[in-house]
Coordinates of C-alpha atoms and ligand atoms in Angstrom, one line a residue:
M14 CA 0.2 -0.2 0.0
S15 CA 1.4 3.6 -1.0
T16 CA 2.0 6.3 2.2
P17 CA -0.7 8.3 2.4
L18 CA -0.3 11.9 1.2
P19 CA -0.9 14.0 4.4
V20 CA -3.2 17.2 3.4
D21 CA -4.9 19.7 5.4
H22 CA -8.7 19.5 3.6
L23 CA -10.0 17.4 1.1
V24 CA -12.9 18.4 -1.0
I25 CA -15.1 16.1 -3.0
G26 CA -16.2 17.3 -6.4
S27 CA -15.9 20.5 -8.2
G28 CA -19.4 21.7 -9.0
F29 CA -20.6 25.2 -7.4
A30 CA -20.0 23.9 -3.3
G31 CA -16.2 22.3 -4.3
L32 CA -15.4 25.3 -6.4
A33 CA -16.3 27.6 -3.5
A34 CA -14.8 25.9 -0.9
A35 CA -11.4 25.7 -2.8
I36 CA -11.6 29.5 -3.8
K37 CA -12.9 30.7 -0.3
L38 CA -10.4 28.4 1.9
D39 CA -7.5 29.3 -0.4
E40 CA -8.3 33.1 0.3
D41 CA -8.2 32.2 3.7
G42 CA -4.7 30.6 3.3
E43 CA -5.8 27.4 3.3
R44 CA -3.4 26.2 0.8
D45 CA -2.8 22.9 1.6
L46 CA -6.1 21.5 -0.1
V47 CA -6.6 19.2 -3.0
V48 CA -10.0 19.0 -5.0
I49 CA -10.9 15.5 -5.8
E50 CA -12.9 15.2 -9.0
K51 CA -14.4 12.2 -10.6
G52 CA -15.0 14.5 -14.2
S53 CA -12.1 15.8 -16.5
D54 CA -13.5 18.9 -15.8
V55 CA -15.2 21.7 -13.2
G56 CA -18.8 21.7 -13.2
G57 CA -20.5 18.9 -11.5
T58 CA -24.0 18.5 -12.7
W59 CA -23.2 21.8 -15.2
R60 CA -20.9 19.5 -16.9
D61 CA -22.9 16.1 -16.8
N62 CA -26.4 17.3 -18.1
T63 CA -25.5 18.4 -21.4
Y64 CA -28.8 17.0 -22.7
P65 CA -30.3 19.2 -25.3
G66 CA -31.8 22.1 -23.7
A67 CA -30.6 22.2 -20.8
A68 CA -30.8 25.7 -18.9
C69 CA -31.2 26.9 -15.5
D70 CA -34.6 27.5 -14.2
V71 CA -33.3 30.3 -11.6
P72 CA -32.2 33.4 -13.1
S73 CA -28.6 33.7 -14.0
Q74 CA -28.1 36.9 -11.9
L75 CA -29.0 34.5 -8.5
Y76 CA -27.6 31.5 -9.8
S77 CA -23.9 32.5 -10.1
F78 CA -21.3 33.5 -7.1
S79 CA -21.9 36.5 -5.1
F80 CA -17.8 36.8 -5.1
A81 CA -18.0 36.1 -9.2
P82 CA -20.5 38.3 -10.8
N83 CA -21.0 37.9 -14.3
P84 CA -22.2 41.0 -16.4
D85 CA -22.2 39.0 -19.9
W86 CA -24.6 36.5 -19.2
S87 CA -26.8 36.3 -22.4
M88 CA -30.1 35.2 -21.1
S89 CA -32.1 35.8 -18.1
F90 CA -31.9 31.8 -17.4
S91 CA -28.9 30.9 -18.6
P92 CA -28.0 27.9 -21.0
Q93 CA -26.1 25.0 -19.6
P94 CA -22.7 25.7 -21.9
E95 CA -22.8 29.4 -20.2
I96 CA -23.2 28.1 -17.0
Q97 CA -20.6 25.4 -17.4
A98 CA -18.0 28.2 -19.2
Y99 CA -19.3 30.2 -16.0
L100 CA -17.5 27.7 -13.6
Q101 CA -14.5 26.9 -16.0
R102 CA -13.6 30.6 -15.6
V103 CA -14.2 31.4 -12.2
A104 CA -11.6 28.3 -11.4
R105 CA -9.2 29.4 -13.8
E106 CA -9.2 33.0 -12.8
A107 CA -9.3 32.3 -9.1
G108 CA -5.8 30.4 -9.7
V109 CA -7.1 27.2 -7.6
L110 CA -6.8 24.7 -10.1
D111 CA -3.4 23.4 -9.3
R112 CA -4.9 21.9 -6.6
F113 CA -7.5 19.5 -8.2
V114 CA -7.2 16.2 -9.0
F115 CA -9.6 15.0 -12.3
D116 CA -10.6 11.7 -13.2
T117 CA -10.6 10.6 -10.1
R118 CA -12.8 9.0 -7.8
V119 CA -13.1 8.7 -4.2
E120 CA -14.1 5.2 -3.1
T121 CA -14.0 5.7 0.9
A122 CA -13.3 7.6 3.6
R123 CA -12.2 6.3 6.6
W124 CA -12.0 8.2 9.8
D125 CA -8.7 7.2 11.7
D126 CA -9.1 8.2 15.4
D127 CA -5.6 7.6 16.4
Q128 CA -4.2 9.7 13.6
Q129 CA -7.3 11.8 13.9
R130 CA -7.4 12.2 9.9
W131 CA -9.5 10.9 7.2
M132 CA -8.2 8.1 5.1
V133 CA -9.4 9.0 1.7
E134 CA -9.2 5.7 -1.1
V135 CA -8.6 7.2 -4.4
T136 CA -9.1 5.8 -8.1
G137 CA -7.1 7.9 -10.5
P138 CA -5.5 7.4 -14.0
D139 CA -2.2 6.2 -12.1
G140 CA -4.3 4.2 -9.9
P141 CA -5.4 3.7 -6.4
A142 CA -3.7 6.3 -3.7
T143 CA -4.6 7.7 0.0
Y144 CA -4.7 11.1 1.3
A145 CA -4.7 11.1 5.1
A146 CA -6.9 14.4 5.3
R147 CA -7.2 16.2 8.5
T148 CA -10.9 17.4 7.1
V149 CA -13.3 16.3 4.5
L150 CA -15.7 18.7 2.4
S151 CA -18.3 16.9 0.3
G152 CA -19.4 19.0 -2.6
A153 CA -20.6 15.5 -4.0
G154 CA -24.0 17.1 -4.7
G155 CA -27.7 16.1 -4.2
L156 CA -28.4 15.2 -8.0
S157 CA -25.3 13.7 -9.0
E158 CA -25.9 9.8 -9.7
P159 CA -29.0 8.9 -12.0
K160 CA -31.6 7.2 -11.1
L161 CA -32.8 4.1 -13.5
P162 CA -36.1 3.2 -13.6
E163 CA -36.7 -0.9 -12.7
I164 CA -38.6 -1.8 -15.8
E165 CA -38.8 -5.2 -16.5
G166 CA -37.0 -6.2 -19.8
I167 CA -35.2 -2.7 -19.9
E168 CA -31.8 -4.6 -20.3
T169 CA -32.8 -6.1 -23.5
F170 CA -33.5 -3.3 -25.2
Q171 CA -31.6 -3.2 -28.7
G172 CA -31.5 0.3 -29.2
D173 CA -29.7 3.2 -27.9
V174 CA -31.0 4.1 -24.4
F175 CA -29.8 6.4 -22.0
H176 CA -30.1 8.7 -18.9
S177 CA -30.8 12.6 -19.5
A178 CA -27.8 13.3 -17.3
Q179 CA -25.6 11.1 -19.4
W180 CA -26.7 12.5 -22.7
D181 CA -24.9 10.0 -25.7
H182 CA -24.2 13.1 -28.0
S183 CA -23.0 10.1 -30.6
V184 CA -26.4 9.0 -31.4
D185 CA -28.1 11.2 -34.1
L186 CA -32.0 10.9 -33.1
T187 CA -32.8 13.0 -36.0
G188 CA -35.8 11.1 -37.8
K189 CA -35.8 8.4 -35.2
R190 CA -38.4 7.0 -33.0
V191 CA -37.5 7.8 -29.7
A192 CA -39.2 7.5 -26.2
V193 CA -38.8 9.6 -23.3
I194 CA -39.7 8.0 -19.8
G195 CA -40.2 11.1 -17.4
T196 CA -41.8 14.5 -17.4
G197 CA -39.3 16.5 -14.7
A198 CA -37.5 19.4 -15.0
S199 CA -35.3 17.7 -17.4
A200 CA -37.6 16.3 -19.7
I201 CA -39.8 19.2 -20.0
Q202 CA -36.2 20.7 -21.4
L203 CA -35.2 18.3 -23.8
V204 CA -38.7 17.0 -25.1
P205 CA -39.4 20.5 -27.3
E206 CA -35.7 20.1 -28.7
L207 CA -36.4 16.2 -29.5
Q208 CA -39.7 16.8 -31.0
R209 CA -38.1 19.2 -33.4
I210 CA -35.6 16.8 -34.8
A211 CA -37.2 13.1 -34.0
G212 CA -39.5 11.6 -36.5
H213 CA -41.7 10.5 -33.8
V214 CA -41.5 10.8 -30.0
D215 CA -43.6 8.8 -27.5
L216 CA -43.6 11.0 -23.6
Y217 CA -44.5 8.3 -21.2
Q218 CA -46.0 10.6 -18.2
R219 CA -46.5 9.0 -14.9
T220 CA -47.6 12.4 -13.0
A221 CA -48.5 15.5 -14.6
P222 CA -46.5 18.2 -13.7
Y223 CA -47.6 22.3 -13.2
V224 CA -45.6 24.1 -15.9
L225 CA -45.9 28.1 -15.8
P226 CA -44.6 29.9 -18.5
R227 CA -40.7 30.9 -18.6
H228 CA -40.0 34.4 -18.6
D229 CA -36.9 34.4 -20.0
R230 CA -35.4 37.0 -22.3
R231 CA -31.7 37.8 -24.2
Y232 CA -30.1 40.6 -22.5
S233 CA -29.1 43.8 -24.7
S234 CA -26.2 44.8 -25.0
L235 CA -26.6 48.1 -23.3
E236 CA -27.9 46.2 -20.6
K237 CA -24.8 44.1 -20.1
A238 CA -22.6 47.4 -20.3
A239 CA -24.6 49.0 -17.8
L240 CA -24.4 45.6 -15.5
R241 CA -20.7 46.1 -15.9
H242 CA -19.8 49.5 -15.5
V243 CA -22.6 51.1 -13.5
P244 CA -21.5 50.7 -9.9
G245 CA -23.8 48.2 -7.4
L246 CA -26.0 47.6 -10.5
Q247 CA -25.8 44.3 -10.7
K248 CA -25.6 43.8 -7.2
L249 CA -29.1 45.5 -6.9
Y250 CA -30.7 43.6 -9.8
R251 CA -29.6 40.4 -7.8
T252 CA -30.8 41.6 -4.4
A253 CA -34.2 42.2 -6.0
I254 CA -34.7 38.7 -7.6
Y255 CA -33.0 37.2 -4.6
W256 CA -36.4 39.1 -2.0
G257 CA -38.8 38.1 -5.0
R258 CA -38.0 34.6 -4.8
E259 CA -38.3 34.7 -1.1
T260 CA -42.0 35.9 -1.0
Y261 CA -42.6 32.2 -2.6
V262 CA -41.4 30.8 0.4
P263 CA -44.9 30.6 2.8
A264 CA -46.6 29.1 -0.4
F265 CA -44.6 26.4 -0.1
T266 CA -43.9 25.8 4.0
I267 CA -47.0 27.8 5.5
E268 CA -50.2 28.2 2.9
P269 CA -50.4 26.5 -0.1
K270 CA -53.5 28.6 -0.9
I271 CA -51.2 31.3 -1.3
A272 CA -49.9 29.6 -4.4
A273 CA -53.6 30.2 -6.0
P274 CA -52.4 32.6 -8.7
A275 CA -49.4 30.3 -9.6
K276 CA -51.5 27.5 -10.2
R277 CA -53.9 29.9 -12.2
M278 CA -51.0 30.5 -14.3
A279 CA -49.7 27.6 -14.8
L280 CA -53.6 25.8 -16.0
G281 CA -53.8 29.0 -18.0
N282 CA -50.4 28.1 -20.0
L283 CA -51.6 24.7 -20.4
K284 CA -55.0 26.0 -21.8
K285 CA -53.2 28.4 -24.0
H286 CA -51.1 25.8 -25.8
V287 CA -53.1 22.5 -25.6
K288 CA -56.6 22.8 -27.5
D289 CA -57.2 19.0 -27.4
P290 CA -59.8 18.7 -24.4
V291 CA -58.5 15.0 -24.2
L292 CA -54.9 15.6 -24.3
R293 CA -55.3 18.8 -21.9
E294 CA -57.0 16.3 -19.2
K295 CA -54.0 14.2 -19.2
L296 CA -51.6 17.2 -18.8
T297 CA -53.5 18.3 -15.8
P298 CA -51.8 17.8 -12.6
T299 CA -53.5 16.0 -9.7
F300 CA -51.7 17.6 -6.8
E301 CA -51.5 20.8 -5.3
I302 CA -48.9 23.2 -6.8
G303 CA -45.5 23.3 -5.4
C304 CA -45.8 19.8 -4.0
K305 CA -43.4 18.5 -6.8
R306 CA -40.6 20.9 -8.4
I307 CA -42.7 24.0 -10.7
L308 CA -41.4 23.8 -13.9
I309 CA -41.0 26.9 -16.2
S310 CA -41.1 26.4 -20.1
N311 CA -43.0 28.1 -22.8
A312 CA -41.9 25.3 -25.6
Y313 CA -43.2 22.1 -23.6
Y314 CA -46.6 22.4 -24.2
P315 CA -46.7 23.0 -27.7
A316 CA -44.4 20.6 -28.1
V317 CA -46.5 17.6 -26.4
A318 CA -49.2 19.1 -28.6
S319 CA -47.5 18.5 -31.8
E320 CA -48.3 15.9 -34.2
N321 CA -45.0 13.9 -33.9
V322 CA -45.6 13.6 -30.1
E323 CA -47.8 11.0 -28.6
L324 CA -48.0 11.8 -24.7
V325 CA -48.6 8.1 -23.0
T326 CA -50.1 7.9 -19.8
D327 CA -50.7 4.2 -19.6
P328 CA -48.5 2.8 -17.0
I329 CA -45.6 0.8 -18.7
S330 CA -45.4 -2.6 -18.2
K331 CA -42.2 -3.9 -19.6
I332 CA -39.7 -2.9 -22.2
T333 CA -38.8 -5.2 -25.0
G334 CA -35.8 -5.6 -27.9
S335 CA -37.6 -3.1 -29.6
G336 CA -40.1 -1.1 -27.9
I337 CA -42.1 -0.7 -24.8
V338 CA -45.3 -2.2 -23.9
T339 CA -48.1 -0.6 -21.7
A340 CA -50.4 -2.1 -19.1
D341 CA -53.3 -2.1 -21.8
G342 CA -51.1 -4.6 -24.0
T343 CA -50.2 -1.9 -26.6
E344 CA -46.0 -2.0 -27.6
R345 CA -45.2 1.2 -29.4
E346 CA -42.0 0.4 -31.5
I347 CA -38.8 2.5 -30.8
D348 CA -35.4 3.2 -32.1
A349 CA -34.0 4.9 -29.2
L350 CA -34.8 5.5 -25.2
V351 CA -34.1 8.2 -23.1
V352 CA -35.0 7.9 -19.4
A353 CA -35.4 11.3 -17.6
T354 CA -36.4 9.6 -14.5
G355 CA -34.1 11.8 -12.2
F356 CA -31.4 11.2 -9.4
H357 CA -30.6 9.1 -6.1
T358 CA -31.2 12.0 -4.0
T359 CA -32.5 10.4 -0.2
D360 CA -30.2 7.7 -0.6
I361 CA -26.9 9.3 -2.0
P362 CA -24.1 7.0 -3.2
I363 CA -21.7 8.9 -1.0
A364 CA -23.1 8.0 2.1
H365 CA -22.2 4.5 1.8
A366 CA -18.6 5.3 1.1
I367 CA -17.8 7.2 4.3
T368 CA -17.3 5.4 7.5
G369 CA -17.0 7.5 10.7
R370 CA -15.8 7.3 14.3
T371 CA -17.7 4.5 15.4
G372 CA -17.2 1.9 12.2
R373 CA -20.5 2.7 10.7
T374 CA -21.2 4.0 7.3
L375 CA -23.0 7.5 6.9
A376 CA -25.7 5.7 5.1
E377 CA -26.3 3.1 8.1
R378 CA -26.2 6.1 10.6
F379 CA -29.3 7.7 8.5
A380 CA -30.8 4.2 8.1
E381 CA -31.6 5.5 11.9
H382 CA -33.6 8.2 11.2
G383 CA -33.1 9.2 7.3
M384 CA -30.7 11.5 6.3
W385 CA -30.0 14.3 8.6
A386 CA -27.4 16.6 9.8
Y387 CA -26.6 19.7 12.3
K388 CA -27.5 22.7 9.8
G389 CA -27.5 20.5 6.7
T390 CA -23.4 20.6 7.0
T391 CA -22.3 18.2 9.8
I392 CA -23.0 14.8 11.5
P393 CA -22.3 13.2 14.5
E394 CA -20.0 10.4 14.7
F395 CA -18.2 12.1 11.8
P396 CA -15.5 14.5 13.0
N397 CA -14.0 17.2 10.8
L398 CA -16.5 16.0 8.0
F399 CA -18.3 19.0 6.5
M400 CA -21.3 18.1 3.9
M401 CA -22.1 20.9 1.2
V402 CA -25.4 20.8 -0.2
G403 CA -26.3 18.0 2.9
P404 CA -29.6 17.2 4.2
N405 CA -32.6 19.4 4.2
T406 CA -30.7 22.3 2.2
G407 CA -32.5 21.9 -1.3
L408 CA -34.8 24.3 -2.3
G409 CA -38.1 24.9 -4.6
H410 CA -37.8 28.5 -5.2
S411 CA -34.3 30.0 -5.1
S412 CA -31.1 29.1 -6.0
M413 CA -28.9 26.6 -4.1
V414 CA -25.5 28.7 -4.4
F415 CA -27.2 30.9 -1.9
I416 CA -27.2 28.2 0.4
I417 CA -23.5 26.6 -0.8
E418 CA -22.2 30.0 -0.4
S419 CA -23.8 30.1 3.7
Q420 CA -22.7 26.6 4.1
V421 CA -18.8 27.6 3.0
A422 CA -18.8 30.3 5.4
Y423 CA -20.0 28.4 8.3
I424 CA -17.0 25.5 7.3
R425 CA -14.5 28.7 6.9
D426 CA -15.1 29.7 10.1
A427 CA -15.1 26.1 11.7
I428 CA -11.4 25.8 9.9
R429 CA -10.5 29.2 11.6
Q430 CA -11.6 28.5 15.2
M431 CA -9.8 24.8 14.7
R432 CA -6.7 27.0 13.9
T433 CA -7.3 29.5 16.6
N434 CA -7.8 27.3 19.3
R435 CA -5.4 24.5 18.1
L436 CA -8.4 21.9 17.9
A437 CA -7.9 18.7 15.6
T438 CA -11.0 17.7 15.9
V439 CA -14.8 19.2 15.8
E440 CA -17.1 17.0 16.0
V441 CA -21.2 18.1 16.3
K442 CA -23.1 16.6 19.5
E443 CA -26.1 14.1 19.1
A444 CA -28.7 16.7 21.2
P445 CA -28.3 19.8 18.8
T446 CA -28.6 17.8 15.8
A447 CA -31.7 15.7 17.0
D448 CA -33.2 19.3 18.1
F449 CA -32.3 20.9 14.7
N450 CA -33.8 18.0 13.0
A451 CA -37.0 17.6 15.3
G452 CA -37.6 21.1 14.7
L453 CA -37.1 21.1 10.5
Q454 CA -39.6 17.7 10.7
K455 CA -42.0 19.4 12.9
R456 CA -42.1 22.4 10.2
M457 CA -42.3 20.0 7.1
K458 CA -45.6 18.7 8.6
R459 CA -47.3 22.0 7.7
T460 CA -45.3 22.4 3.6
V461 CA -47.2 21.8 0.6
W462 CA -44.2 19.1 0.1
T463 CA -46.1 16.9 2.8
T464 CA -49.9 17.8 2.4
G465 CA -49.9 18.7 -1.0
G466 CA -50.7 14.8 -2.3
C467 CA -48.2 14.0 -4.5
A468 CA -44.9 11.6 -4.5
S469 CA -41.6 13.3 -4.9
W470 CA -37.8 12.7 -4.9
Y471 CA -38.4 15.0 -1.6
L472 CA -39.1 12.3 0.5
D473 CA -37.5 9.3 1.3
D474 CA -39.2 5.6 1.4
Q475 CA -40.9 6.6 5.2
G476 CA -42.0 9.8 3.7
R477 CA -39.9 12.2 5.4
N478 CA -38.7 15.1 3.7
T479 CA -35.1 14.9 4.1
T480 CA -33.8 17.2 1.0
L481 CA -35.5 20.8 1.6
W482 CA -35.2 23.7 3.5
P483 CA -38.4 24.6 4.7
H484 CA -37.6 27.9 6.1
A485 CA -36.8 31.4 4.1
T486 CA -33.0 31.3 2.9
F487 CA -31.7 34.1 5.2
T488 CA -32.8 32.1 8.2
F489 CA -30.3 29.5 6.8
R490 CA -27.7 32.0 6.2
R491 CA -28.3 33.5 9.8
L492 CA -28.3 30.0 11.5
L493 CA -24.6 29.1 9.5
S494 CA -23.3 32.7 10.3
R495 CA -21.0 31.8 12.9
F496 CA -20.1 28.2 13.6
D497 CA -21.0 27.7 16.9
L498 CA -18.3 25.6 18.4
S499 CA -20.7 24.8 21.7
A500 CA -22.5 22.4 19.8
Y501 CA -19.2 20.6 19.0
T502 CA -17.3 18.1 21.1
V503 CA -13.3 19.0 20.3
T504 CA -10.0 17.4 20.9
G505 CA -7.0 19.6 21.0
E506 CA -4.0 19.4 18.8
T507 CA -1.2 16.9 19.8
A508 CA 2.7 17.6 19.0
A509 CA 2.2 15.0 16.4
D510 CA -0.2 17.1 14.6
E511 CA 1.8 20.3 14.5
T512 CA 4.6 18.3 13.0
T513 CA 2.7 17.0 9.9
P514 CA 4.7 17.9 6.8
S515 CA 2.5 19.8 4.3
R516 CA 1.3 17.6 0.9
E517 CA 4.1 19.8 -0.7
A518 CA 6.9 18.7 1.4
A519 CA 5.4 15.0 1.2
H520 CA 5.6 15.3 -2.6
A521 CA 8.8 16.9 -2.9
Ligands
LIG23 O1 -35.9 14.5 -12.4 P1 -37.3 14.1 -11.5 P2 -35.6 15.4 -13.4 N1 -41.6 5.1 -15.0 O2 -37.0 13.2 -10.3 C1 -40.6 9.6 -13.7 C2 -33.1 19.5 -11.0 N2 -32.9 20.0 -12.0 O3 -33.9 14.9 -13.9 O4 -43.0 12.2 -10.9 C3 -42.2 6.1 -15.3 O5 -37.8 15.4 -11.3 C4 -41.2 10.6 -12.5 O6 -42.6 10.4 -12.6 P3 -43.3 11.0 -11.3 C5 -34.4 19.9 -10.5 O7 -34.0 20.1 -9.1 C6 -33.0 21.4 -12.4 O8 -36.3 15.9 -14.1 O9 -42.8 10.2 -9.8 N3 -41.6 7.4 -14.8 C7 -40.5 12.1 -12.9 O10 -41.8 12.7 -14.0 C8 -35.3 19.0 -10.3 O11 -36.2 18.8 -9.8 C9 -33.1 21.7 -13.4 O12 -44.6 10.1 -11.4 C10 -40.8 7.6 -13.9 C11 -39.2 11.7 -13.6 O13 -39.4 10.7 -14.2 C12 -34.1 17.6 -10.5 O14 -32.6 17.7 -11.0 C13 -33.0 21.2 -14.9 C14 -40.3 6.4 -13.4 C15 -38.3 12.5 -13.0 O15 -38.2 13.6 -12.5 C16 -34.7 16.6 -10.8 O16 -35.6 16.7 -12.2 C17 -33.2 19.9 -14.6 C18 -40.9 4.6 -13.9 N4 -40.1 3.9 -13.0 C19 -33.2 19.0 -13.4 N5 -39.3 6.6 -12.6 C20 -32.7 23.4 -13.7 O17 -33.4 23.8 -14.8 C21 -39.2 8.4 -12.6 N6 -40.1 8.6 -13.6 C22 -32.0 23.7 -12.6

């Protein structure tokens, strides 16, 4: 076995979260840091989701780092290639890329209580390696592991088949008969693109979503110049969008009736674009708006109403070598199959890879009570582990970048306090974690995600919402504004900690 490489901080993933952590820790002078990234580039979900039509449904001005404003967004809702290019540029300009290790996967991370370090096994192009890290910051993402549908016979299909998050650009779907399974946020973006090029599209819908109009527009050169040159303008614009979005929170978390105008708007959008009453009926949601993610598109309903698209609502019973069979016995032949069936959200793969102080994996710990964490970030039994986009940090209404920056601020403060107080470890206590989560789950009872009459990826198999944040995002920011050491059990540094060579020294 190779000698472990000592490192102060090991970050998993280089999406928005991993990148923000690397940049901000670097600014704090925490230079002994490595970012392990399984892909060949930065970007996370924005690197992976390259399906046609992929774009953000949160306004670009807010869906970007507060510390790296971009006056050059072309549209009010950015397309995926622009977000990916933005992240590449931010990483390059921050000068942190020399600490990124690409094409390398974290296999396991195990807490070694004697050494008070995380032993992190990775596999990269040169084979396996081990890091001995003081802290691990996971930015592995909540929507990173594609979820494939468990449908009888899917493995026997002879044509091309791929998940929306693993789009196979080598397959030309022009003129082909294509089936799409799923009608979530990804599907509604890719279906209009497929409809334009495919010969025929069968769209398999299990649950009809609410789809609002997408108020998207191109920024003029004048607007871009103003955002670039007028002091404070872009910040003001971002702030206005932020507060506009926060006004949605009560409709999700307190009283769904407040969302009645949004519901009317979505049904009006459907009525405007779909004239056939039978099709319209099939596309009409049967649950409260907000229970599932509210989608936005101007192109989806017109695409579904097109001649070359069939909306199939009969349940799928099996997939054959050449088509899909529904419960009524109909088989529809296809050349290619796109599964837009979402992600593993409440059973995140990284939880199986991380083993804490007591010898239990995160997944085993979560099995007790569902995914949980203190302030979405730290977990009892897992010293010096910080999760970004952890349990109950997801949003249905605003930008995850705001949440990520709040968590990064909390983690920076933790690391600062560890340095100042010469602490080797910080581990959140059980009681504050249990209290925090009891409060969240109590609050969940009245949210539309619980009362709205739908099944969604927000809920785990016990019906607990372990994914979303049920308050305003400014509440989250306030809660994480300072690392509250009193909620943690700590141990002091030993002489050995002080003499550990830096990673650079170990490499030299
Ligand atoms: O996945 P989803 P997604 N047979 O889980 C259906 C983010 N995102 O990739 O509703 C048949 O929402 C399932 O049906 P049902 C965003 O947070 C953001 O679309 O469960 N159907 C559903 O229709 C989003 O919420 C952007 O009944 C099956 C669909 O597949 C999250 O990613 C863009 C099935 C899955 O929808 C996930 O979105 C895209 C089966 N066996 C995504 N299994 C932005 O713009 C599942 N389905 C920022």
